[in-house]
PDB file of C-alpha atoms and ligand atoms in Angstrom:
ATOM      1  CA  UNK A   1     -41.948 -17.492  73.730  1.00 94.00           C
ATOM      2  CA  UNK A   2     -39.542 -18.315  76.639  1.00 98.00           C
ATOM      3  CA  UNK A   3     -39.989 -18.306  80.637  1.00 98.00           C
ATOM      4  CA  UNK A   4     -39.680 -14.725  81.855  1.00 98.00           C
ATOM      5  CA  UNK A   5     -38.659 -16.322  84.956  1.00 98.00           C
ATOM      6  CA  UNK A   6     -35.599 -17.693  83.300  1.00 98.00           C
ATOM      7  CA  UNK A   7     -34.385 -14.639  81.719  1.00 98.00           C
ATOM      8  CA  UNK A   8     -31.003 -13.456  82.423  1.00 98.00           C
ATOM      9  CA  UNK A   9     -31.610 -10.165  83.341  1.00 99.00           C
ATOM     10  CA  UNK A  10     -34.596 -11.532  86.101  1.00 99.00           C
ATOM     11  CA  UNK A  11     -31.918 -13.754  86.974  1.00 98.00           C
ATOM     12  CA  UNK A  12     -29.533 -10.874  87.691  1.00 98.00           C
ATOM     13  CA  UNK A  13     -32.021  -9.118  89.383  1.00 99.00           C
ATOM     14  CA  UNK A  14     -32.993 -12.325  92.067  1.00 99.00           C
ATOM     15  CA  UNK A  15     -29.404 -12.663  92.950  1.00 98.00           C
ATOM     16  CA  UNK A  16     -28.005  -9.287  93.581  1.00 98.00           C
ATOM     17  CA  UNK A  17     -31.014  -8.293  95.211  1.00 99.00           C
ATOM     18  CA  UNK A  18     -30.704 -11.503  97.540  1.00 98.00           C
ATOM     19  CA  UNK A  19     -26.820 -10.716  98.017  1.00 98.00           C
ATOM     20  CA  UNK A  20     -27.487  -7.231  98.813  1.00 98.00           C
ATOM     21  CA  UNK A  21     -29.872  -8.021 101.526  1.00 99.00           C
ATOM     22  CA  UNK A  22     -27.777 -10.836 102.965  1.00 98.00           C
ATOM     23  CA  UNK A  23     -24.695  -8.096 103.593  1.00 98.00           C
ATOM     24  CA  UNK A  24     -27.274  -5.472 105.205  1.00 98.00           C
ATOM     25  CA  UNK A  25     -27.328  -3.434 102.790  1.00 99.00           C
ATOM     26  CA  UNK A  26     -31.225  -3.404 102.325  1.00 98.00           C
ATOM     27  CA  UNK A  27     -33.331  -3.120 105.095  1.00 98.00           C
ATOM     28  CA  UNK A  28     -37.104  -3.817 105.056  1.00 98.00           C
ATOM     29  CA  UNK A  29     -37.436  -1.745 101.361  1.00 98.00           C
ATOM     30  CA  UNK A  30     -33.937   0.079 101.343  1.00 98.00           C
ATOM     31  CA  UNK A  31     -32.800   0.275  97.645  1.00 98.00           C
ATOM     32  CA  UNK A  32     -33.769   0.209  94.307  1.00 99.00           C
ATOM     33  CA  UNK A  33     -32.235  -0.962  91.082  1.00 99.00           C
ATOM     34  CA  UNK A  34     -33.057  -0.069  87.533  1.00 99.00           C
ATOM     35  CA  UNK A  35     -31.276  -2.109  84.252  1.00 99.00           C
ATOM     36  CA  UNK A  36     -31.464  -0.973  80.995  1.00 99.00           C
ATOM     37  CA  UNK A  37     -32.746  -4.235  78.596  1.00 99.00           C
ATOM     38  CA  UNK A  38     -31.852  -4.936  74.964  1.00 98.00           C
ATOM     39  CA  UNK A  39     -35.277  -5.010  73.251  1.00 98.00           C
ATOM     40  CA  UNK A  40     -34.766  -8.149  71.171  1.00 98.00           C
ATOM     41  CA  UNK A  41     -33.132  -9.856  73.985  1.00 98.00           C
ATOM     42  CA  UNK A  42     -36.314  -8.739  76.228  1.00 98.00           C
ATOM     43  CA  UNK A  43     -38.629 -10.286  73.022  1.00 98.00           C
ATOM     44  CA  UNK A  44     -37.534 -13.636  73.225  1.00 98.00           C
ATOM     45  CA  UNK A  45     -39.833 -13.479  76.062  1.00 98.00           C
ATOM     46  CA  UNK A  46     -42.388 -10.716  75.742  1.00 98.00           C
ATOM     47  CA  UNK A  47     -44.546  -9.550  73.418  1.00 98.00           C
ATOM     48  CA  UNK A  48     -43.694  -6.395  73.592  1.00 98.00           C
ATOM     49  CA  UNK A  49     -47.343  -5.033  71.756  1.00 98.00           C
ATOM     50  CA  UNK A  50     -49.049  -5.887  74.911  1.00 98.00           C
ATOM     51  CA  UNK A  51     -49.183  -3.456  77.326  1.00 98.00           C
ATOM     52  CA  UNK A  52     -50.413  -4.538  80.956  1.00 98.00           C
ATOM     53  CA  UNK A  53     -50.696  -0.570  82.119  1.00 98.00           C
ATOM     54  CA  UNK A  54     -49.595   2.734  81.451  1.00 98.00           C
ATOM     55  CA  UNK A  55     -48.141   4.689  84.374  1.00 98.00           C
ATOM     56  CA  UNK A  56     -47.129   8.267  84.371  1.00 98.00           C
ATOM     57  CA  UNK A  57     -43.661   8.857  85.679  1.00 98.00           C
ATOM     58  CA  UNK A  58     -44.215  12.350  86.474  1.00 96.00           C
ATOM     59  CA  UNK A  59     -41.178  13.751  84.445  1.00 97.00           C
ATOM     60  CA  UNK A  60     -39.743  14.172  81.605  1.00 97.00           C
ATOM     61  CA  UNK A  61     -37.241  11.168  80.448  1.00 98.00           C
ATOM     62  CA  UNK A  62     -37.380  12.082  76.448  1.00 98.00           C
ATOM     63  CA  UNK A  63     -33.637  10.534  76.000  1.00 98.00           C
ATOM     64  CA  UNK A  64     -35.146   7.857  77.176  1.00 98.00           C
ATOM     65  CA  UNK A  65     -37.811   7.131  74.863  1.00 98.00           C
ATOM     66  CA  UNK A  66     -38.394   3.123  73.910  1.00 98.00           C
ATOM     67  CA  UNK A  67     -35.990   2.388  75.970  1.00 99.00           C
ATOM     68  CA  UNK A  68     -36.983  -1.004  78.483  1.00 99.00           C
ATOM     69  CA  UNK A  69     -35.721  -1.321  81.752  1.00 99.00           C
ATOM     70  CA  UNK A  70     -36.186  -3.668  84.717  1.00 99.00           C
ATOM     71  CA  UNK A  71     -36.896  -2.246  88.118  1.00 99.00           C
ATOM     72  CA  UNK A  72     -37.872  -2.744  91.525  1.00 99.00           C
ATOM     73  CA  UNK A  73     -41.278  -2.087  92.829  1.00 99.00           C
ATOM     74  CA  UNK A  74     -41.913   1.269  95.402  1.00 98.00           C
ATOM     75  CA  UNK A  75     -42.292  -0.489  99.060  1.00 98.00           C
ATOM     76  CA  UNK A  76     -40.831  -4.058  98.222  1.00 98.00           C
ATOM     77  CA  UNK A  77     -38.685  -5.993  99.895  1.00 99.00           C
ATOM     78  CA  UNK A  78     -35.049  -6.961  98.239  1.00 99.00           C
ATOM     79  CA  UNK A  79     -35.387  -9.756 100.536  1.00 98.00           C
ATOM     80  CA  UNK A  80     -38.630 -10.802  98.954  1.00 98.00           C
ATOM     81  CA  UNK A  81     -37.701 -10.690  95.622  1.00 99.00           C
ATOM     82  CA  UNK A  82     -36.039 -14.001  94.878  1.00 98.00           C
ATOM     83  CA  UNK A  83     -39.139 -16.092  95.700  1.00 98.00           C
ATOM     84  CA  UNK A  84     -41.543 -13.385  94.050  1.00 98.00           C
ATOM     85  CA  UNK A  85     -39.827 -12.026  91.164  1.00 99.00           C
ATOM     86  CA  UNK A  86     -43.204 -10.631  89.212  1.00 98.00           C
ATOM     87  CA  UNK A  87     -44.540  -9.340  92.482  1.00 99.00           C
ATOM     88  CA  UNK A  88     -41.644  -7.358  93.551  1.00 99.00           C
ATOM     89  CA  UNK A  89     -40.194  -6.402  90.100  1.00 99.00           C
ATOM     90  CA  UNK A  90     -41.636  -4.644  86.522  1.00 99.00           C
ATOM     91  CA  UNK A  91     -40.426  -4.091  83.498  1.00 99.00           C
ATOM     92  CA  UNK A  92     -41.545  -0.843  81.739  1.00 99.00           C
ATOM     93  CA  UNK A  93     -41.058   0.955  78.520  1.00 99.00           C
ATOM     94  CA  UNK A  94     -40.663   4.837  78.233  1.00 98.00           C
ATOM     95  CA  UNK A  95     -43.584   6.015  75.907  1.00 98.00           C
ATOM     96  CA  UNK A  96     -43.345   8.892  72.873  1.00 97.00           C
ATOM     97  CA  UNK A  97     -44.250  11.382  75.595  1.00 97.00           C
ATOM     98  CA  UNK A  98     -41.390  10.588  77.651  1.00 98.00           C
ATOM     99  CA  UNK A  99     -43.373  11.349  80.813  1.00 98.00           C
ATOM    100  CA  UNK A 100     -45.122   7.678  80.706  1.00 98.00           C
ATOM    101  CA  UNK A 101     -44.182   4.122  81.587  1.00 98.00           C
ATOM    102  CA  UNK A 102     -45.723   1.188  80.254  1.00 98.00           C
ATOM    103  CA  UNK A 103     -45.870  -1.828  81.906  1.00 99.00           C
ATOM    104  CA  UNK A 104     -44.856  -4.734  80.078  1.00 99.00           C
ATOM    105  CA  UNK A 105     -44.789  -7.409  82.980  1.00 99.00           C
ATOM    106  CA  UNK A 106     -44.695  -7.321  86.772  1.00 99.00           C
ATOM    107  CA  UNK A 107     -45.805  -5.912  89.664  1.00 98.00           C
ATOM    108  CA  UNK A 108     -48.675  -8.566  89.381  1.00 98.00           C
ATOM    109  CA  UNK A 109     -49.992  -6.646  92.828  1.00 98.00           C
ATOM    110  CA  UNK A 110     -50.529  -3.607  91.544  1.00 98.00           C
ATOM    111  CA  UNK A 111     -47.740  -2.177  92.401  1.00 98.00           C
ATOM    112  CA  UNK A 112     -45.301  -0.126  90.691  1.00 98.00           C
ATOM    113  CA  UNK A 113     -41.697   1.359  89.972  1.00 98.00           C
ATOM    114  CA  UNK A 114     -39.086   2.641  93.121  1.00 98.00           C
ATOM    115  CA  UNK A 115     -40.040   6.468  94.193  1.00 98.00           C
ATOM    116  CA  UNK A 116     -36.567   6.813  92.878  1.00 98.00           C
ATOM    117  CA  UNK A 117     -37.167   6.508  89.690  1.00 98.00           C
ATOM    118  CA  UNK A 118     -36.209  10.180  88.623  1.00 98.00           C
ATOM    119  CA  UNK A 119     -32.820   9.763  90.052  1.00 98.00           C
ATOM    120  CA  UNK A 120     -32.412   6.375  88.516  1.00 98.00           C
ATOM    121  CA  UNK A 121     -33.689   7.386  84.969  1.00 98.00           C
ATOM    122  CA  UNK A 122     -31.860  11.044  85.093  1.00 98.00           C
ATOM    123  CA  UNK A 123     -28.591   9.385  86.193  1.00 99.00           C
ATOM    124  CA  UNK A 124     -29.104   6.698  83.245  1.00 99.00           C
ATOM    125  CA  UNK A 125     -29.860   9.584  80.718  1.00 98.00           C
ATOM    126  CA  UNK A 126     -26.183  11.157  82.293  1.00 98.00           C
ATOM    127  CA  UNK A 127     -24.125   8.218  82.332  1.00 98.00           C
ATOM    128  CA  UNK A 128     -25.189   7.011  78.955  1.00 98.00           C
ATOM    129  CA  UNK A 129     -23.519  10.787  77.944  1.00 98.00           C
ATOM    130  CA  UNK A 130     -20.230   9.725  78.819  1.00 98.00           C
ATOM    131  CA  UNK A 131     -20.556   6.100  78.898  1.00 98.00           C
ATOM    132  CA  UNK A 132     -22.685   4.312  76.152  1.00 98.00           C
ATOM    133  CA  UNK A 133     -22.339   0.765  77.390  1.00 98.00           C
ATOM    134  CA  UNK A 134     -24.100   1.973  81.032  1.00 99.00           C
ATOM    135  CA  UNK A 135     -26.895  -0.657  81.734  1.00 99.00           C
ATOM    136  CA  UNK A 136     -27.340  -0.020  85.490  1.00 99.00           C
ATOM    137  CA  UNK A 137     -27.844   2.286  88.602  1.00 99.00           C
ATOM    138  CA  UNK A 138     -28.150   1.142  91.863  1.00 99.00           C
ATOM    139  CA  UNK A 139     -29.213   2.553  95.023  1.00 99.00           C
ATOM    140  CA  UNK A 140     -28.708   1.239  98.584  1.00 99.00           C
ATOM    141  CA  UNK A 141     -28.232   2.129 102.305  1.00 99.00           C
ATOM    142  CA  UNK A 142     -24.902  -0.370 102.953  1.00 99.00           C
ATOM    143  CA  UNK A 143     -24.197   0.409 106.669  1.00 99.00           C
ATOM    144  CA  UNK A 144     -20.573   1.446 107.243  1.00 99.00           C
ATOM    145  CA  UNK A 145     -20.404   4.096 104.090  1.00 99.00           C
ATOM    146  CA  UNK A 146     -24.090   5.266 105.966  1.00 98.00           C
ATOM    147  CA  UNK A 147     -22.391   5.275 109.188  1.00 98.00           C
ATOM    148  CA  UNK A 148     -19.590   7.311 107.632  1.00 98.00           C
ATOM    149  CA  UNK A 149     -21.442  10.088 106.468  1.00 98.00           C
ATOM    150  CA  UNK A 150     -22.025  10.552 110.306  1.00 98.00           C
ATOM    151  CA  UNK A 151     -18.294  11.159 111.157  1.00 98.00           C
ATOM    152  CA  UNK A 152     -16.656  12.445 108.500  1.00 98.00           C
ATOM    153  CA  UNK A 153     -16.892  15.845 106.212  1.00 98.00           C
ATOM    154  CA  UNK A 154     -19.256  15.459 103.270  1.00 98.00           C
ATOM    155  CA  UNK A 155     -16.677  16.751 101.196  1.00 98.00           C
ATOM    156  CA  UNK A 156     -16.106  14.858  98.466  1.00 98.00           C
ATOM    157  CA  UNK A 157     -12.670  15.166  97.754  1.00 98.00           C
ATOM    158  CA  UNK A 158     -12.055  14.524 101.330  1.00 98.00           C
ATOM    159  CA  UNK A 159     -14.433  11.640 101.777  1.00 99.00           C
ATOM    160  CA  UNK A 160     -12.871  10.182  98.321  1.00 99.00           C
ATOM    161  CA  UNK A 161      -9.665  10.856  99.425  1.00 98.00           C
ATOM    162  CA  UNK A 162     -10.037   9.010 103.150  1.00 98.00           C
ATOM    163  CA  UNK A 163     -11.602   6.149 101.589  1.00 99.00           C
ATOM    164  CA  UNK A 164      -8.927   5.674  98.895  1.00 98.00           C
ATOM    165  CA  UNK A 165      -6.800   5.732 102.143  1.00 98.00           C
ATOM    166  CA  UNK A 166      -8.174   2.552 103.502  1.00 98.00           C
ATOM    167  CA  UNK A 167      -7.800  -0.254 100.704  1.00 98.00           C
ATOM    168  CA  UNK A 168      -4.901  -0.139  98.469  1.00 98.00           C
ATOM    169  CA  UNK A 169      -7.176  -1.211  95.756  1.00 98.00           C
ATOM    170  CA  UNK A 170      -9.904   1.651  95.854  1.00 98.00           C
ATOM    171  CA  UNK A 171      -7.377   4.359  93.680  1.00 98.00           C
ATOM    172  CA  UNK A 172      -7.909   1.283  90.712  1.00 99.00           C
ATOM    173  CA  UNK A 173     -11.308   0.334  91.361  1.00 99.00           C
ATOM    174  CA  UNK A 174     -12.709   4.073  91.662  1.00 99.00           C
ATOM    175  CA  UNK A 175     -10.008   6.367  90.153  1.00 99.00           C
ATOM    176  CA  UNK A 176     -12.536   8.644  89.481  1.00 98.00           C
ATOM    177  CA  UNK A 177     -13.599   9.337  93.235  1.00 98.00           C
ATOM    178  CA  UNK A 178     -17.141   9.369  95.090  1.00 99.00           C
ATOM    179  CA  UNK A 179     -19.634  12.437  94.453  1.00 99.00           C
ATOM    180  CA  UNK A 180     -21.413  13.383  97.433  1.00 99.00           C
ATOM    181  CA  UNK A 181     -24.331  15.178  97.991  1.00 98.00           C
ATOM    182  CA  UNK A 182     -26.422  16.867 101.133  1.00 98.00           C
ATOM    183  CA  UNK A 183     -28.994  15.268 102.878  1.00 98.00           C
ATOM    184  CA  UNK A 184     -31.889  16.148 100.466  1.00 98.00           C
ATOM    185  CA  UNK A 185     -35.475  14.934 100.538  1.00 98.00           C
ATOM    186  CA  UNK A 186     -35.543  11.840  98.761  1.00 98.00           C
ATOM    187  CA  UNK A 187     -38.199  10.466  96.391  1.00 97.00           C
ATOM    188  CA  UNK A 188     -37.953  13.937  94.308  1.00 98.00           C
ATOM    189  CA  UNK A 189     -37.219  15.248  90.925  1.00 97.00           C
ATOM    190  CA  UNK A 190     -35.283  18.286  92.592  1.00 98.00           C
ATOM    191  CA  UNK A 191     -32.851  15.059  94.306  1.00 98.00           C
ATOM    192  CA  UNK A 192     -32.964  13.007  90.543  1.00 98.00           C
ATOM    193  CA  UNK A 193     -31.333  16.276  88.798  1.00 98.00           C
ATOM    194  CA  UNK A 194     -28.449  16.594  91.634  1.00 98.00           C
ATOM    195  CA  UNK A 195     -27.928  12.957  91.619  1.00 98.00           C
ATOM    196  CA  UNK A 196     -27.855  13.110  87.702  1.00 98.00           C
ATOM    197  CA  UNK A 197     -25.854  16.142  87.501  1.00 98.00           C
ATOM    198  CA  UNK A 198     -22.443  14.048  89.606  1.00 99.00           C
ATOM    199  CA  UNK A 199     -23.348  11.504  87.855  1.00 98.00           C
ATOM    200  CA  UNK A 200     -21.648  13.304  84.895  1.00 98.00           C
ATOM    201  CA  UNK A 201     -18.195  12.555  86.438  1.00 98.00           C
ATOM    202  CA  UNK A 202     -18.690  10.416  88.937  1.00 98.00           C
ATOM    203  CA  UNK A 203     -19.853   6.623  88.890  1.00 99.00           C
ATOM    204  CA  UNK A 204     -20.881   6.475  92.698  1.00 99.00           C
ATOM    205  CA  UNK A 205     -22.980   9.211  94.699  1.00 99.00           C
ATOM    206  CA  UNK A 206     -22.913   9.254  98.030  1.00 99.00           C
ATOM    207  CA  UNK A 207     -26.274  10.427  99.407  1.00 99.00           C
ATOM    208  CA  UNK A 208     -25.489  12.401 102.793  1.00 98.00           C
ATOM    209  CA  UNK A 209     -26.974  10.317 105.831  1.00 98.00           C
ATOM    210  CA  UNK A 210     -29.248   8.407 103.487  1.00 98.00           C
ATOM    211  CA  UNK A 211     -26.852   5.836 100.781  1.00 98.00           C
ATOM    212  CA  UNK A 212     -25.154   5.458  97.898  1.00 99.00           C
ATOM    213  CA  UNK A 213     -25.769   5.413  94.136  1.00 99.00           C
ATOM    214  CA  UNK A 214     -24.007   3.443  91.489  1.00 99.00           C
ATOM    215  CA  UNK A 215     -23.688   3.394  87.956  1.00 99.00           C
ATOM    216  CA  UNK A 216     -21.674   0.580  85.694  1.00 99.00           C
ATOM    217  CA  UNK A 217     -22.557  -1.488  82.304  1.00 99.00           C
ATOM    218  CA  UNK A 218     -22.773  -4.491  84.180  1.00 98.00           C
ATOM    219  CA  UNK A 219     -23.985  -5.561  87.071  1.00 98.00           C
ATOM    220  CA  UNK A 220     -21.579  -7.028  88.771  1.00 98.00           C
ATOM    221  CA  UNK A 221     -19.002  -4.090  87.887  1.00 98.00           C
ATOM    222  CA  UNK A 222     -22.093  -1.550  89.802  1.00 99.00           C
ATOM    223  CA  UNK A 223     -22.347  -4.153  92.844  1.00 98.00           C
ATOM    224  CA  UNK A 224     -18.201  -3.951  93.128  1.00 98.00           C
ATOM    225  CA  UNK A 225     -17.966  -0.153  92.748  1.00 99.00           C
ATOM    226  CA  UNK A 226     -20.603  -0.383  95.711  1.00 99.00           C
ATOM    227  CA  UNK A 227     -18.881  -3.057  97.658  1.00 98.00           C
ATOM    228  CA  UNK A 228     -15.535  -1.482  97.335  1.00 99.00           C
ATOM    229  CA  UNK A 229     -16.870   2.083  98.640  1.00 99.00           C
ATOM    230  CA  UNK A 230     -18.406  -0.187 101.552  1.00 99.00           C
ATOM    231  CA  UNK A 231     -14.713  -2.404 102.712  1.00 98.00           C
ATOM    232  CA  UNK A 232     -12.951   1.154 102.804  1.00 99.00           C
ATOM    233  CA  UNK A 233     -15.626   2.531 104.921  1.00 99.00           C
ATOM    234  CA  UNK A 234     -15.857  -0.266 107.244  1.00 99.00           C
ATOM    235  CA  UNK A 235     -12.003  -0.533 107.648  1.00 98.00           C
ATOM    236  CA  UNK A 236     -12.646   3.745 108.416  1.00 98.00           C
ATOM    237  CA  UNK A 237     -14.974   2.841 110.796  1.00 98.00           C
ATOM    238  CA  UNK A 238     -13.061   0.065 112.589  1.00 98.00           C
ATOM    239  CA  UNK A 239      -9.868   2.837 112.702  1.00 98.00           C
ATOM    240  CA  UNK A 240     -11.956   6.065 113.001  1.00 98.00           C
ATOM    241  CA  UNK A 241     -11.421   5.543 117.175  1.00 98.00           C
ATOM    242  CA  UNK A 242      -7.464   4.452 117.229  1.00 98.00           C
ATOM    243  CA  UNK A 243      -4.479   6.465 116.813  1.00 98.00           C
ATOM    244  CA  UNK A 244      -3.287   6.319 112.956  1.00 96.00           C
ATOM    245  CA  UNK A 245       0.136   4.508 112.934  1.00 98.00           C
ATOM    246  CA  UNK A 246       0.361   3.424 109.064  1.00 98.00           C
ATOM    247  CA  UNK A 247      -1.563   5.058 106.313  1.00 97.00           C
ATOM    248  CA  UNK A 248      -1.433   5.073 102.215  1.00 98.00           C
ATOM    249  CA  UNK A 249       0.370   7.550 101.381  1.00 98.00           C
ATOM    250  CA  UNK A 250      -0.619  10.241  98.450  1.00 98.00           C
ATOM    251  CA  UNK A 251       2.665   9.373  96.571  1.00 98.00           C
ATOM    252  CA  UNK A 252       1.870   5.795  97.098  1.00 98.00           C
ATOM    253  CA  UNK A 253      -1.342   5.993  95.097  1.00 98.00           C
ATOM    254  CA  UNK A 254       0.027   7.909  92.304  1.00 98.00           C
ATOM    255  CA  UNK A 255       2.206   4.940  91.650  1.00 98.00           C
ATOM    256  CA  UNK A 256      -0.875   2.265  91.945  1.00 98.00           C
ATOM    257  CA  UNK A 257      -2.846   4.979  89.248  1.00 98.00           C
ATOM    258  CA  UNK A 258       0.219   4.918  87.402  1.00 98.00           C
ATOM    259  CA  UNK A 259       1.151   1.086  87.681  1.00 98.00           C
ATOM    260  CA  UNK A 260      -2.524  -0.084  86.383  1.00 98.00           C
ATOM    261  CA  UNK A 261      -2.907   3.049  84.228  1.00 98.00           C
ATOM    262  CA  UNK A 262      -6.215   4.682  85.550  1.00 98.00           C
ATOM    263  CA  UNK A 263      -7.656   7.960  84.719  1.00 98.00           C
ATOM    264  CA  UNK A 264      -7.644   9.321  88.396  1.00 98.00           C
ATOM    265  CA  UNK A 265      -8.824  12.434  90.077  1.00 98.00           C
ATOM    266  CA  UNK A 266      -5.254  14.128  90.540  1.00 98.00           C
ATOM    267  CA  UNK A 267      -7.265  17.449  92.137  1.00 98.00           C
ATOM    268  CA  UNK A 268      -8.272  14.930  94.699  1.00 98.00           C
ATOM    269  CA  UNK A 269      -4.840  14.084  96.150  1.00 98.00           C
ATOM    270  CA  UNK A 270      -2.821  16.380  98.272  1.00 97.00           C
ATOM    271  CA  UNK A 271       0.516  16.265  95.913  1.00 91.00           C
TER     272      UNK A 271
HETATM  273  P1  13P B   1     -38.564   2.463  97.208  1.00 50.42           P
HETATM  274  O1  13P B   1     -39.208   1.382  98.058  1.00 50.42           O
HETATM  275  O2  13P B   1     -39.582   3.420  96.666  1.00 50.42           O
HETATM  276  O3  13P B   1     -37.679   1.867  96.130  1.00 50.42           O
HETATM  277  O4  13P B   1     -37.641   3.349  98.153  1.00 50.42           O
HETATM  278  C1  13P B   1     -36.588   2.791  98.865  1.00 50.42           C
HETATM  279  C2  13P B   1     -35.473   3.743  99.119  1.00 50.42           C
HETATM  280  O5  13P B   1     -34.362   3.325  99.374  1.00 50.42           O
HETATM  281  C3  13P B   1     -35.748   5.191  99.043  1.00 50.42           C
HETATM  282  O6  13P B   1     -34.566   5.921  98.924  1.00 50.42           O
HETATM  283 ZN1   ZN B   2     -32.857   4.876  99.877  1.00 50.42          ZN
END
């Protein structure tokens, strides 16, 4: 049996967590991320009969059932987790119930999964709908987009449409534009089914005056939807205050859709 604490996917886990903090993102223990694990790949260095603990999940995940996943611990610290790994992190397996989590290694404390886990497992259960190859959701608090959500309309067409304004790049990276919801009580099932239910259309969800939530079948394609959402809203929030001399024009990104041939949200654009 290999190292655990070699595996890729722990690997993963150490550095974007560590990255994240490092740009702000993730506050004391702002965020949580959830990847979806190939089974033999996870085998090579579990044995995947033993289970540590069983720990209800408190709703229903059926879709889900088998399926393994590596996720941050409720109350930890992405800051923390590079130096602590099975502290700080657990992998679980959805049981035949689909209401149950067993813990296969981790939170060697006693800990367990994020309080978010019913908006990361519904979202996974919605993006795996449309996209098959989706491995990951991420949630985190990075400071301009948060700081956004204080200024401008949570409209999502228009909070889409001002962010595509702001990098000539964002129409390409997110064609598909930014859900947004309320400000809802977090932790819930009731904010897990909203969450879930953009998540049908929309690869990032902006949570009003609380984050964002991405979705992407790697990693590093999740961290740049997230990253990309943040640059437009910093350059907003560096221009909210000054008079607009220069802007992207609507006609302009129609021809950077068209040039790199991206499915993009047409209703979103005032043509
Ligand atoms: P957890 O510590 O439970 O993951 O919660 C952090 C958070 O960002 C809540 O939205
Ligand atoms: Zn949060």
């Amino acid at each position: 049996m290999k190292n655990i604490l070699n595996a890729p996917f722990v690997e993963e886990m150490k550095k974007t967590t560590a990255n994240m903090y490092r740009l702000g993102w993730d506050e004391r223990n702002g965020g949580n991320i959830s990847y979806l694990l190939d089974e033999k790949e996870v085998a090579e260095y579990l044995d995947l009969g033993k289970v540590l603990r069983t720990i209800p999940t408190g709703f229903d995940a059926s879709p889900l059932i088998g399926k393994i996943f590596i996720v941050t611990g409720t109350g930890k610290y992405f800051k923390n987790v590079e130096d602590d790994p099975e502290t700080n992190l657990g992998i679980i397996r959805i049981t035949e119930d689909g209401t149950t989590a067993e813990l296969l290694w981790g939170w060697k404390d006693g800990g367990k999964f994020t309080s978010e886990l019913p908006a990361h497992l519904m979202s996974h259960i919605a993006r795996l709908k449309v996209e098959p190859r989706n491995r990951v959701i991420m949630h985190t608090h990075p400071t301009y987009t948060l700081a956004m959500n204080y200024v401008h309309e949570l409209d999502e067409k228009k909070f889409t449409h001002s962010l595509w304004e702001m990098c000539t790049e964002c129409i390409v990276v997110f064609p598909d534009g930014v859900g947004v919801l309320p400000w809802m009580l977090c932790g819930t099932a009731e904010i897990g089914e909203a969450t879930a239910k953009k998540m049908e259309e929309f690869r990032l969800v902006v949570w009003g005056m609380h984050g964002i939530y991405g979705a992407g079948t790697t990693m590093d394609e999740t961290f740049g939807l997230i990253e990309t959402v943040e640059k437009a809203a910093q350059i907003y929030m560096l221009t909210a205050h000054l008079p607009r001399v220069n802007t992207i024009r609507d006609s302009e990104m129609v021809e950077l859709a068209e040039f790199f041939k991206v499915k993009y949200r047409k209703d979103f654009l005032n043509l």
